[in-house]
């Protein structure tokens, strides 16, 4: 629900590719090492989308650099503190999509 649902007009995305990734993806449970291991780092969605060929073991360190850079350029760095918060956000967003509230 905190991410943007970009609908391209005229087959064109408003922002460049990296900014689009930052606005449409969100990390979750970044402080949960067992979950990070179990998911293979996919809880670091922002870094996964920006750097898909980098090994996931580098995502935690990389996330600090990405977050600082996002703040420097006033680009949102979206994250949910827990897995439960991410799932809850996802279901609220699905409800919004289902009721045409987006």
XYZ file of C-alpha atoms in Angstrom:
102
model
C 0.000 0.000 0.000
C 2.974 2.322 0.428
C 4.308 1.480 -3.011
C 3.030 3.152 -6.135
C 0.958 1.286 -8.686
C 2.270 2.884 -11.850
C 0.000 2.617 -14.867
C 1.989 3.740 -17.899
C 0.364 6.191 -20.255
C 1.253 5.939 -23.931
C 3.452 2.903 -23.146
C 5.847 5.122 -21.183
C 6.869 4.998 -17.531
C 7.104 8.430 -15.891
C 10.425 7.883 -14.079
C 13.686 6.283 -15.100
C 14.078 2.577 -14.406
C 15.868 2.854 -11.041
C 13.445 5.436 -9.612
C 10.538 3.295 -10.815
C 11.994 0.301 -8.934
C 12.371 2.384 -5.769
C 8.771 3.593 -5.887
C 7.175 0.250 -6.722
C 9.057 -2.151 -4.419
C 9.314 -2.414 -0.663
C 11.607 -4.299 1.698
C 10.385 -6.130 4.777
C 11.769 -7.710 7.942
C 15.280 -6.522 7.179
C 16.404 -7.160 10.754
C 15.281 -10.798 10.712
C 18.392 -12.810 9.808
C 16.700 -16.265 9.840
C 13.954 -15.010 7.516
C 16.541 -13.365 5.247
C 18.368 -16.694 5.043
C 15.157 -18.675 4.455
C 13.957 -16.320 1.712
C 17.363 -16.068 0.081
C 17.365 -12.319 0.608
C 14.064 -11.679 -1.163
C 12.898 -9.596 1.784
C 15.355 -7.054 0.346
C 13.104 -6.441 -2.658
C 14.510 -2.983 -3.422
C 18.085 -4.261 -3.689
C 16.925 -7.419 -5.495
C 15.215 -5.326 -8.179
C 18.033 -2.798 -8.508
C 20.862 -5.361 -8.507
C 19.427 -8.748 -9.588
C 22.816 -10.281 -10.396
C 24.445 -9.485 -7.030
C 24.496 -12.344 -4.510
C 21.846 -11.884 -1.818
C 24.373 -12.145 1.011
C 25.428 -8.596 0.108
C 21.904 -7.124 0.291
C 22.040 -6.043 3.969
C 25.216 -3.991 3.454
C 24.028 -2.767 0.069
C 20.710 -1.658 1.572
C 22.485 0.932 3.720
C 24.130 2.452 0.652
C 20.866 2.433 -1.322
C 18.963 4.000 1.580
C 21.535 6.801 2.002
C 21.556 7.468 -1.738
C 17.750 7.528 -1.850
C 17.675 10.087 0.963
C 20.307 12.186 -0.820
C 18.163 12.368 -3.972
C 14.795 12.579 -2.151
C 13.593 9.219 -3.477
C 11.452 7.062 -1.188
C 13.069 3.982 0.355
C 10.106 1.818 1.299
C 10.249 -0.847 3.983
C 8.101 -2.692 6.511
C 9.660 -3.576 9.847
C 8.172 -7.075 9.995
C 6.922 -9.843 7.711
C 3.467 -9.465 9.287
C 3.430 -5.733 8.532
C 4.317 -6.462 4.890
C 1.580 -9.103 4.543
C -0.962 -6.768 6.154
C 0.036 -3.951 3.803
C -0.249 -6.298 0.832
C -3.794 -7.371 1.759
C -4.858 -3.745 2.323
C -3.478 -2.903 -1.124
C -5.309 -5.849 -2.711
C -8.509 -4.618 -1.067
C -7.914 -1.149 -2.509
C -7.394 -2.639 -5.961
C -10.579 -4.673 -5.596
C -12.645 -1.651 -4.641
C -11.113 0.629 -7.303
C -9.755 2.887 -4.562
C -6.353 3.158 -6.257
